[in-house]
Coordinates of C-alpha atoms and ligand atoms in Angstrom, one line a residue:
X1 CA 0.0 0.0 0.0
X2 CA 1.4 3.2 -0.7
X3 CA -0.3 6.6 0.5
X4 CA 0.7 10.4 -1.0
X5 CA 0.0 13.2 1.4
X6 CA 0.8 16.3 -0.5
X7 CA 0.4 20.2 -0.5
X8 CA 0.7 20.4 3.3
X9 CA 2.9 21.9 5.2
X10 CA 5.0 19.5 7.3
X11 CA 6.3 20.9 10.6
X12 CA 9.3 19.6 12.5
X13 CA 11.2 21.3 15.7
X14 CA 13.9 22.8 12.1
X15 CA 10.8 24.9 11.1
X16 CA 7.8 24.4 8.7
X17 CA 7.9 23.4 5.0
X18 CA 5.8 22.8 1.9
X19 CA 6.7 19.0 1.4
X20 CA 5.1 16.2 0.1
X21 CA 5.0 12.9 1.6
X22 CA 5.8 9.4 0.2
X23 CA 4.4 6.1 2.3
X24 CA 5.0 2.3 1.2
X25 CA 3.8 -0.1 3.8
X26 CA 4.8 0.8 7.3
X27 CA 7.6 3.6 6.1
X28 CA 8.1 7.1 5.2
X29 CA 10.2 6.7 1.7
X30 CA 10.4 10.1 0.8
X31 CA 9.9 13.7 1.3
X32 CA 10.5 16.0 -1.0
X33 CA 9.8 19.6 -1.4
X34 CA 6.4 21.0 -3.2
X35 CA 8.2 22.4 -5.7
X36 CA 10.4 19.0 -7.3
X37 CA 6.7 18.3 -8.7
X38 CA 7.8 14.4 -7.3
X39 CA 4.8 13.9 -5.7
X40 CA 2.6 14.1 -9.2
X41 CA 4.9 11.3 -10.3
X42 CA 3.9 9.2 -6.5
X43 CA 0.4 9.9 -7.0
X44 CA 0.4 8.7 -10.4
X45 CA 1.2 5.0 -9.2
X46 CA -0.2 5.5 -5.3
X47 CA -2.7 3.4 -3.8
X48 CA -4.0 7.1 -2.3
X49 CA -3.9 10.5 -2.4
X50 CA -4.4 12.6 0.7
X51 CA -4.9 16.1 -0.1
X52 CA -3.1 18.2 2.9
X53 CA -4.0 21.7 1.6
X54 CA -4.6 24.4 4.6
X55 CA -3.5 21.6 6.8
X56 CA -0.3 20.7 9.0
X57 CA 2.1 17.3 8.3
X58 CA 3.3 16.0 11.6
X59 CA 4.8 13.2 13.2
X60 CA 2.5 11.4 15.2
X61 CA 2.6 12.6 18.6
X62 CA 4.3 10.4 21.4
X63 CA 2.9 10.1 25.0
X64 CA 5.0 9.1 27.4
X65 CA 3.3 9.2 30.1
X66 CA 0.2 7.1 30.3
X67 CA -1.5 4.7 32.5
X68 CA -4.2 2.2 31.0
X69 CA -6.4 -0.1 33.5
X70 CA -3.9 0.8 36.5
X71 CA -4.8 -0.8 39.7
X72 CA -4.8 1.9 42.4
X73 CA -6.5 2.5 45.8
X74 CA -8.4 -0.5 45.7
X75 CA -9.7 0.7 41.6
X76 CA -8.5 0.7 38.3
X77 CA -7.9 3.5 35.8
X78 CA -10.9 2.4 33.0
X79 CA -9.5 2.9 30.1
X80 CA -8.2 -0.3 28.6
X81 CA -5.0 -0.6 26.4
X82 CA -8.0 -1.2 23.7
X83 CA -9.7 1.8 24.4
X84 CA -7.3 3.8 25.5
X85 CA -4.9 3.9 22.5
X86 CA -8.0 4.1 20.0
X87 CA -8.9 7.4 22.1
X88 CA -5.1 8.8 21.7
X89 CA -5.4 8.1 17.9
X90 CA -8.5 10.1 17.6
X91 CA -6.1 12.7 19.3
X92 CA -3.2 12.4 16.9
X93 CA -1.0 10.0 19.1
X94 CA 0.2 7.3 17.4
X95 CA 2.6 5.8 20.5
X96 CA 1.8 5.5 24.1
X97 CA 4.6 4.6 27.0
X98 CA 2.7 3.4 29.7
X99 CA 3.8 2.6 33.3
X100 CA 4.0 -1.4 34.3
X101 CA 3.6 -1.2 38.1
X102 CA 5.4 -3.1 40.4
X103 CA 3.4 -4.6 43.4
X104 CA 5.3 -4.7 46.6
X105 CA 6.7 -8.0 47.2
X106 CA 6.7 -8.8 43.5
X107 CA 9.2 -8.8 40.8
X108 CA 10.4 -6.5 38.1
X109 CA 10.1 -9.5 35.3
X110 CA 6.7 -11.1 36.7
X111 CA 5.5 -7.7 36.3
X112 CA 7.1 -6.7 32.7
X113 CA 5.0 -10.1 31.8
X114 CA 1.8 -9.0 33.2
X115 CA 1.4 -5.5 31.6
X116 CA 2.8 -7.3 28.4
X117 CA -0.9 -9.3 28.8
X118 CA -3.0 -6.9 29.3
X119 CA -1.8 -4.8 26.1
X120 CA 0.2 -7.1 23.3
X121 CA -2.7 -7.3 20.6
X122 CA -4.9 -4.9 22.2
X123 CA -3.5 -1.9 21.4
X124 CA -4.8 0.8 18.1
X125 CA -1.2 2.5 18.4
X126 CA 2.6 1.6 19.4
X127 CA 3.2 1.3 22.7
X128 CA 6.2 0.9 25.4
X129 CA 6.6 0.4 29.1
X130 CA 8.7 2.2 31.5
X131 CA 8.7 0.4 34.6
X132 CA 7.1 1.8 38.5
X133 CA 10.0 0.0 40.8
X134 CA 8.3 -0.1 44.7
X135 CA 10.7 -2.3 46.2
X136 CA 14.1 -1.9 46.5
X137 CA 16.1 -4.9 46.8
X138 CA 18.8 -6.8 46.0
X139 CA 16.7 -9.1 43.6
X140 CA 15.2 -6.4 42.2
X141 CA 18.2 -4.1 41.3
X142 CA 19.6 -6.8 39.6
X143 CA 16.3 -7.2 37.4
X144 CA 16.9 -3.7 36.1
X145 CA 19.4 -4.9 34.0
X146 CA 17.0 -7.8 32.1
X147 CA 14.5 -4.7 31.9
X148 CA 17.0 -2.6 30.2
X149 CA 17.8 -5.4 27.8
X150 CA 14.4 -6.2 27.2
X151 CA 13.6 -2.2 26.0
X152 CA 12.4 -0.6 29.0
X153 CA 15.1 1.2 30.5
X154 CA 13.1 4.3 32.3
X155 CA 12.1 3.4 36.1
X156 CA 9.9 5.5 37.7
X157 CA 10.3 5.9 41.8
X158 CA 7.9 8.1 44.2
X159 CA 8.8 10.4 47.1
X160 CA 4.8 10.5 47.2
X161 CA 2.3 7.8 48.6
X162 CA 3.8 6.6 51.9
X163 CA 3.1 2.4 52.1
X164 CA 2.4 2.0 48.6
X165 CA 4.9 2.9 46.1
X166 CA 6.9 5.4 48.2
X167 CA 10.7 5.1 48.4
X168 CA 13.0 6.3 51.3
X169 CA 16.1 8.6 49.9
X170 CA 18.6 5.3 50.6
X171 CA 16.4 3.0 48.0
X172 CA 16.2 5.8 45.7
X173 CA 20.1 6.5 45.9
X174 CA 20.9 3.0 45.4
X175 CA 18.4 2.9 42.3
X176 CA 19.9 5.7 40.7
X177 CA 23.7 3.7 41.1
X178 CA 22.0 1.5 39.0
X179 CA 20.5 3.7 36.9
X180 CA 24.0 5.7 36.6
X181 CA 26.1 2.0 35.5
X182 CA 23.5 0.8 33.2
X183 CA 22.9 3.8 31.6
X184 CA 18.9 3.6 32.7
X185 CA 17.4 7.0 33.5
X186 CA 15.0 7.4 37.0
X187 CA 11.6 9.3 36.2
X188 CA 10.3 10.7 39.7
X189 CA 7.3 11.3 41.2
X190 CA 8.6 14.1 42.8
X191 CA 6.4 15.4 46.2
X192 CA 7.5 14.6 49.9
X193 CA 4.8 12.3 50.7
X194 CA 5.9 12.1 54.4
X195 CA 4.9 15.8 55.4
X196 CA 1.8 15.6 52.6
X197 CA 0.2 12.5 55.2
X198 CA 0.4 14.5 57.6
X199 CA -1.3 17.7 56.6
X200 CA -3.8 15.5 55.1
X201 CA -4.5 13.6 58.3
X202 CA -5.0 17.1 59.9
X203 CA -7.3 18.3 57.2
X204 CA -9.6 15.1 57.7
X205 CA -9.2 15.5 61.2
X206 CA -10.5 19.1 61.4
X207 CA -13.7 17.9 59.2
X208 CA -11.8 19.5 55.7
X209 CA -12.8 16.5 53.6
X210 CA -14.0 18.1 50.3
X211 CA -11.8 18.2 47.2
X212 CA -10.2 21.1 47.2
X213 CA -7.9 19.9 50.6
X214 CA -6.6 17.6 48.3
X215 CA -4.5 20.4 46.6
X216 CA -4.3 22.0 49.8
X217 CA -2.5 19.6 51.8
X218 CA -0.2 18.8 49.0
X219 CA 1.4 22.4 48.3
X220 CA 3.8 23.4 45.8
X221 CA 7.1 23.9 48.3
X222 CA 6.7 20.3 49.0
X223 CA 6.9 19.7 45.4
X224 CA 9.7 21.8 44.6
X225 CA 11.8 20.0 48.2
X226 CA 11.1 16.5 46.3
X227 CA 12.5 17.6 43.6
X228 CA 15.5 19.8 44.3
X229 CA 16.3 16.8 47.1
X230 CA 15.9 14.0 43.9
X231 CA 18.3 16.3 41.8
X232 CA 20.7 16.2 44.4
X233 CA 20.9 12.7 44.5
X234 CA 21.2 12.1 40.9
X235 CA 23.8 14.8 41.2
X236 CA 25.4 12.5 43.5
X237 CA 25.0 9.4 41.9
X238 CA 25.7 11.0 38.0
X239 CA 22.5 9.5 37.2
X240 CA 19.8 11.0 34.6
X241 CA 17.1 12.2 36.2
X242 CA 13.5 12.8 34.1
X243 CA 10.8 14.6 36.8
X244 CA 7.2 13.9 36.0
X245 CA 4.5 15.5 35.9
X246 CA 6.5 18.9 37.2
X247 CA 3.1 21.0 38.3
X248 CA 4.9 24.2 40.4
X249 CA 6.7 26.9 39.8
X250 CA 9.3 26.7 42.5
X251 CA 9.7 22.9 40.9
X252 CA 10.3 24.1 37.8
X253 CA 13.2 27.0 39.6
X254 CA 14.8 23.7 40.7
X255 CA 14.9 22.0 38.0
X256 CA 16.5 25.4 35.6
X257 CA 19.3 25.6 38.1
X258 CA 19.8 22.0 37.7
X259 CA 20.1 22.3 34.0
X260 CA 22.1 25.7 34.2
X261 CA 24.9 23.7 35.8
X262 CA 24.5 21.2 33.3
X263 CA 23.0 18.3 35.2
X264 CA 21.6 15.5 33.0
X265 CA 17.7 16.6 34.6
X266 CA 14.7 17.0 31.9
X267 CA 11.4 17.4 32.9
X268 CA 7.6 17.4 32.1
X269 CA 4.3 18.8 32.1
X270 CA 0.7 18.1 31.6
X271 CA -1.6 19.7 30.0
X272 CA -3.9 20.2 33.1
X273 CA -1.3 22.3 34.8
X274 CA -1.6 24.2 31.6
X275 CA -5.3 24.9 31.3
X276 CA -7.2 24.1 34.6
X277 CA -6.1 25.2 38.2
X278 CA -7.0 25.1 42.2
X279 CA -10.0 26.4 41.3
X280 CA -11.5 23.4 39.4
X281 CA -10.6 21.3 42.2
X282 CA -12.7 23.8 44.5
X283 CA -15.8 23.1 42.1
X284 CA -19.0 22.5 44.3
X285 CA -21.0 19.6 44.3
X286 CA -18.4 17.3 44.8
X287 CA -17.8 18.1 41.3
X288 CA -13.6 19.4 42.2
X289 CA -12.9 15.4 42.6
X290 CA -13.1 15.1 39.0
X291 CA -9.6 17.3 39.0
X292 CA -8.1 15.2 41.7
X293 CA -5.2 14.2 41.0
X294 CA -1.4 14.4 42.4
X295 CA 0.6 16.5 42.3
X296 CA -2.9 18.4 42.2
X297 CA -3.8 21.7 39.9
X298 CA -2.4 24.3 41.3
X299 CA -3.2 28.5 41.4
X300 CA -3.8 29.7 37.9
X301 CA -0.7 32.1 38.1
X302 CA 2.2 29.0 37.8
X303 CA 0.9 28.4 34.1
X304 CA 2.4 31.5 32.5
X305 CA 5.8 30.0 34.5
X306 CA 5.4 26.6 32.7
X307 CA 4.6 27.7 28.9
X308 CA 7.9 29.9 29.7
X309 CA 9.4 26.7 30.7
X310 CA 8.5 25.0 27.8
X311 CA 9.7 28.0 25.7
X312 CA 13.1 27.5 27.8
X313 CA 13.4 23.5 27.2
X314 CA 13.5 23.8 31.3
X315 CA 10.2 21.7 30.6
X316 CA 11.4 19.6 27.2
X317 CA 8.1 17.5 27.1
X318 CA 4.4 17.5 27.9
X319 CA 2.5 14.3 28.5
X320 CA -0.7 13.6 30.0
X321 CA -0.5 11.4 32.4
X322 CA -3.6 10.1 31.6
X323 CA -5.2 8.1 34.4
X324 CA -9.0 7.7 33.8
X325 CA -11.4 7.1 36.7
X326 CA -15.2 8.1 36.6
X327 CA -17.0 10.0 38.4
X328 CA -20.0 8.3 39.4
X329 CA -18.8 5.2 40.9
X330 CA -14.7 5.6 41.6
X331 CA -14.1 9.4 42.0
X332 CA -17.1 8.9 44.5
X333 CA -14.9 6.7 46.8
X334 CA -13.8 9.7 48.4
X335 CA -17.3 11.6 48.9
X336 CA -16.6 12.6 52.5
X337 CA -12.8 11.9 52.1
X338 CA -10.6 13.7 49.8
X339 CA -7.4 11.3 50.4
X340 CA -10.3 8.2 49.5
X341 CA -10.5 9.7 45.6
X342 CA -8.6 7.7 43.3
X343 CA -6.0 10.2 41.9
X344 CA -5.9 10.9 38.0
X345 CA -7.1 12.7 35.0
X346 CA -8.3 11.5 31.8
X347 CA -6.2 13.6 28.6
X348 CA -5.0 11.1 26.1
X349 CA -7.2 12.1 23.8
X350 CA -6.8 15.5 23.7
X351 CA -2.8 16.0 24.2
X352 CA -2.1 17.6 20.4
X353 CA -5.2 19.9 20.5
X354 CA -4.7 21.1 23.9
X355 CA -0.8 22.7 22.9
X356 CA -2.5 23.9 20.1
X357 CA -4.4 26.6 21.8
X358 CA -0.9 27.4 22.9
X359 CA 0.2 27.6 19.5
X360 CA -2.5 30.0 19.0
X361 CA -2.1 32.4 21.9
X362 CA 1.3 32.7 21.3
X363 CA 3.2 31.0 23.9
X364 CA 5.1 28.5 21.3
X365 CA 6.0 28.1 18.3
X366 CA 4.5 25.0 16.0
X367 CA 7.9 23.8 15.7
X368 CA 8.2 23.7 19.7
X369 CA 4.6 22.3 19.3
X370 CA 6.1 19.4 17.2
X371 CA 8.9 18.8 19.6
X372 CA 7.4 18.9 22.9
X373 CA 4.6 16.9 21.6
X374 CA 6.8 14.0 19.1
X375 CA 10.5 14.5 18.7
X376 CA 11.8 15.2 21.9
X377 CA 9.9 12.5 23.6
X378 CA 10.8 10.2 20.8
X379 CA 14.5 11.2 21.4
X380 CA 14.1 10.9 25.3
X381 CA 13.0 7.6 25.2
X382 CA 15.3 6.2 23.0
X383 CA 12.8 6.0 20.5
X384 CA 14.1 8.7 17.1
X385 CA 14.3 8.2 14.4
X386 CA 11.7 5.8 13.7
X387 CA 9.3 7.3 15.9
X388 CA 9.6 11.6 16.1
X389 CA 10.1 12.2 13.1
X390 CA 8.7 13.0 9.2
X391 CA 11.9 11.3 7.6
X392 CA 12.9 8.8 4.9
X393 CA 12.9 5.5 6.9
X394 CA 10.8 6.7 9.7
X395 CA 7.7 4.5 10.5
X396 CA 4.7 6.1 8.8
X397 CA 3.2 7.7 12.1
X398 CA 2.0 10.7 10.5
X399 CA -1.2 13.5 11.7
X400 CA -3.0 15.6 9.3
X401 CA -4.3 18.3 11.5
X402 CA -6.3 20.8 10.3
X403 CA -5.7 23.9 12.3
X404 CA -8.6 25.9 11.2
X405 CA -11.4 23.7 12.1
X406 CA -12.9 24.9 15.4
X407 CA -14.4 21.5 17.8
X408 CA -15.8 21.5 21.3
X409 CA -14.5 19.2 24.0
X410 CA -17.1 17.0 25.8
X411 CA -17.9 13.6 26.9
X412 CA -20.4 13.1 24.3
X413 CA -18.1 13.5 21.7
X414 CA -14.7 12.4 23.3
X415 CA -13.7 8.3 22.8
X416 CA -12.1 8.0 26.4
X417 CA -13.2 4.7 28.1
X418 CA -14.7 7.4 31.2
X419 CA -18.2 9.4 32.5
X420 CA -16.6 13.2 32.3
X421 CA -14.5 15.7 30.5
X422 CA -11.9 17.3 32.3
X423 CA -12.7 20.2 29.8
X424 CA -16.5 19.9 29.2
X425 CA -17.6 22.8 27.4
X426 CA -14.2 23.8 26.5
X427 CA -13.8 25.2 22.3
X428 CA -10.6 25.0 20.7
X429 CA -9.5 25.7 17.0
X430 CA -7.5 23.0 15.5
X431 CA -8.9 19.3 14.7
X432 CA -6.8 15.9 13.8
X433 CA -8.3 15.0 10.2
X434 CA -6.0 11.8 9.3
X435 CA -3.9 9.8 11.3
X436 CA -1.9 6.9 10.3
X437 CA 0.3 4.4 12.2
X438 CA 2.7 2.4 10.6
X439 CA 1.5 3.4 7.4
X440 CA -2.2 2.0 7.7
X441 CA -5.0 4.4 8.2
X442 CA -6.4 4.5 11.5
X443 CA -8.3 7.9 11.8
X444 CA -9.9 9.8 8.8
X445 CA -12.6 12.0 7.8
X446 CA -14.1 11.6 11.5
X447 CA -14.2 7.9 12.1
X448 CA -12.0 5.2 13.3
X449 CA -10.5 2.7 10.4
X450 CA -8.0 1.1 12.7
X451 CA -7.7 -2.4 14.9
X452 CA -6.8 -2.9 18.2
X453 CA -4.4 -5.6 17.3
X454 CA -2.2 -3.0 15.2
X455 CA -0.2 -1.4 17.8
X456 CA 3.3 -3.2 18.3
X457 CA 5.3 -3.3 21.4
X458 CA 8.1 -0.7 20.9
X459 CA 11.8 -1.7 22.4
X460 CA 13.6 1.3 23.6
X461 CA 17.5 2.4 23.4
X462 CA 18.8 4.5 25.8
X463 CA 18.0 8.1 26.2
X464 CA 19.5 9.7 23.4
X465 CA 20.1 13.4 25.2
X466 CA 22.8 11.6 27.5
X467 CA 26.8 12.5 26.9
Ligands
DUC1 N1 -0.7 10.7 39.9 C1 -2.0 10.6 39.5 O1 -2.7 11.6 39.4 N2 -2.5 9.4 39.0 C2 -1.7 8.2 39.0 C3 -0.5 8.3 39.7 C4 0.1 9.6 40.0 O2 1.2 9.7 40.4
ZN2 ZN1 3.2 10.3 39.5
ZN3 ZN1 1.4 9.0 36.3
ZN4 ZN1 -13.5 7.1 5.8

């Protein structure tokens, strides 16, 4: 099968140009500029034309943060790996990295071969693991190695959640020795979970049990201590250090001084520290649980300080994640108890349109769009060039997205496995209007043409920003 998308305008973190765009099977064979008049000679002989006119040429967005049917406090996240990745194509991602999550007590292999059952041959898009390591041992030190070789070679650790996935600074430090020999780079969950129990046993204590004390008890200077005190033990160790889900402002300080000393530290957002705040969580009716999730929204004025981040490359990637519970029977779990709501909020669908609006308003550039969204991830995780990129030999993970076309986000209309919209209501510019993975169609002229067995398990290198 070969596919032609032509008179677009493909965008990459270089800049924007009028290229045309050569698919056979699974590959990108070509790109050539609008002007070499190739592409009348491809269409002559192609299986199909896509006509890309008013419309952007991207490589097919990458998130790399992702959890799909996640067992947590007693629930699970409800999007499947099924459902899940058939919602992030409709958004214009075309590979997930999701989080296999080890169980206290449990092994790093036994669980590599659970997550690899719930999602081989279930998945719409490519997909990869990094790995949640809760117990430090020995055994399990030494299984970081077999991980690495088997393509997952990120390990994500929490200063957050005391007795469940928490980690003391000793574990952490021995991890990132690890980590530092094999060449494997530590993601953290970066809040200091033993203070956060405690203001949050006060709060319930002193009868503050609505959503908002969520956010409350969980404030930003205990975000930025996590994360200054996990740069200074990769700093330490030498090992590479990739924050999550960086929410704060004085995070985000900590992790520019890092970088101005020239510290291998990166670090991401989400796109609901972007767009919603404290205040959503404050939403009455119970309503604020649907915004629960850690480290929580935070005061509308630390946005402006993360698109400057991402205008910096002090923030070098946004992911979402995505961590899907509903409202009416699992955020419920913590009506009367904020630290009862299962934490997470559903956004894989909506990753590409989301930085859009930024586009849009200014705050970055569609080339920074590209990067923070597809090449920079792909490059992080040890994924470029065949994912990342529009390229001769790249796999044929390519978005049409028509940035004129104006849509509003709501649950009626969004393909997430889950009962609410974190942006209900909410009407953005800019649309996905063909997506394909590996070369085969799997979104176009608003339906769904793909499978749920397509998506292929993705081995990783290294992280390709290391020296
Ligand atoms: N934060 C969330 O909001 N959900 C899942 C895990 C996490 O760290
Ligand atoms: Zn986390
Ligand atoms: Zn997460
Ligand atoms: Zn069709």
């Amino acid at each position: 099968m070969t596919i032609v998308i032509r008179n677009g305008t493909v965008v990459s973190p270089l800049g924007t140009s009028a290229s045309d765009v050569l698919v056979d099977g699974e590959r990108i064979v070509a790109v050539a500029s609008a002007s070499s008049g190739l592409a009348d000679q491809w269409a002559a002989s192609a299986d199909r034309v896509i006509d890309a006119a008013g419309k952007y040429v991207l490589p097919g967005g990458i998130d790399a943060h992702t959890h799909m049917e996640m067992p947590f406090g007693g629930t699970s996240s409800v999007d499947t790996f099924s459902t899940g990745t058939t919602a992030a194509a409709w958004g214009g991602t075309t590979t997930i990295i999701d989080f296999a999550v080890q169980a206290k007590g449990t092994s790093l292999l036994s669980t590599l071969e659970k997550w690899h059952q719930k999602a081989d041959g279930n998945c719409a898009v490519d997909y990869g693991f990094h790995m949640i390591v809760s117990d430090v041992n020995d055994g399990t030190l030494k299984e970081m190695e077999t991980c690495i070789d088997a393509g997952v070679n990120s390990f994500k650790m929490f200063m957050a959640y005391p007795g469940v996935f928490y980690a003391t600074d000793g574990e952490i430090l021995r991890a990132m020795q690890k980590a530092k020999e094999t060449g494997g780079t530590i993601m953290m969950h970066a809040e200091n979970g033993i203070a956060i129990d405690q203001l949050v046993a006060q709060a319930l204590a002193e009868g503050r049990t609505d959503p908002v004390y969520h956010g409350i008890t969980r404030p930003p200077e205990l975000e930025a201590e996590a994360t200054y005190r996990a740069i200074t033990l990769a700093k330490v160790t030498g090992a590479p250090l990739y924050i999550v889900h960086l929410s704060a402002a004085q995070a985000l300080t900590a992790v520019a001084n890092a970088r101005n000393r020239g510290q291998n530290v990166f670090a991401e957002t989400c796109p609901q520290y972007l767009f919603l705040s404290l205040d959503d969580l404050g939403r009455d009716d119970f309503e604020g649980s649907k915004f629960v999730c850690s480290p929580p929204l935070r005061p509308r004025e630390h946005q402006a300080e993360l698109w400057r981040g991402l205008r910096t490359n002090d923030l070098s990637v946004v992911s979402t994640d995505h961590c899907p519970f509903c409202f009416k029977d699992q955020k419920e779990l913590g009506r009367g108890d904020f630290s009862k709501i299962p934490n997470g909020i559903p956004g894989v669908e909506h990753r590409m349109d989301l930085l859009h609006q930024g586009v849009l308003a200014g705050e970055i550039s569609l080339s920074r769009w590209v990067e923070i969204s597809s090449t920079t991830p792909a490059r992080m995780f040890g994924l470029y060039p065949r994912k990342g990129a529009i390229a001769a030999g790249s796999d044929a993970d390519i978005v049409v997205y028509d940035p004129a076309v104006k849509q509003t986000l709501s649950v009626e209309t969004h393909h997430m496995n889950v009962d609410y919209s974190a942006y209900e209501g909410l009407e953005i510019t800019g649309r996905v209007s063909t997506v394909l993975s590996r070369g085969s169609v799997v979104i176009d002229d608003g339906a769904f043409h793909g499978s749920t067995s397509h998506g292929v398990f993705l081995e990783r290198e290294l992280n390709q920003y290391l020296v």
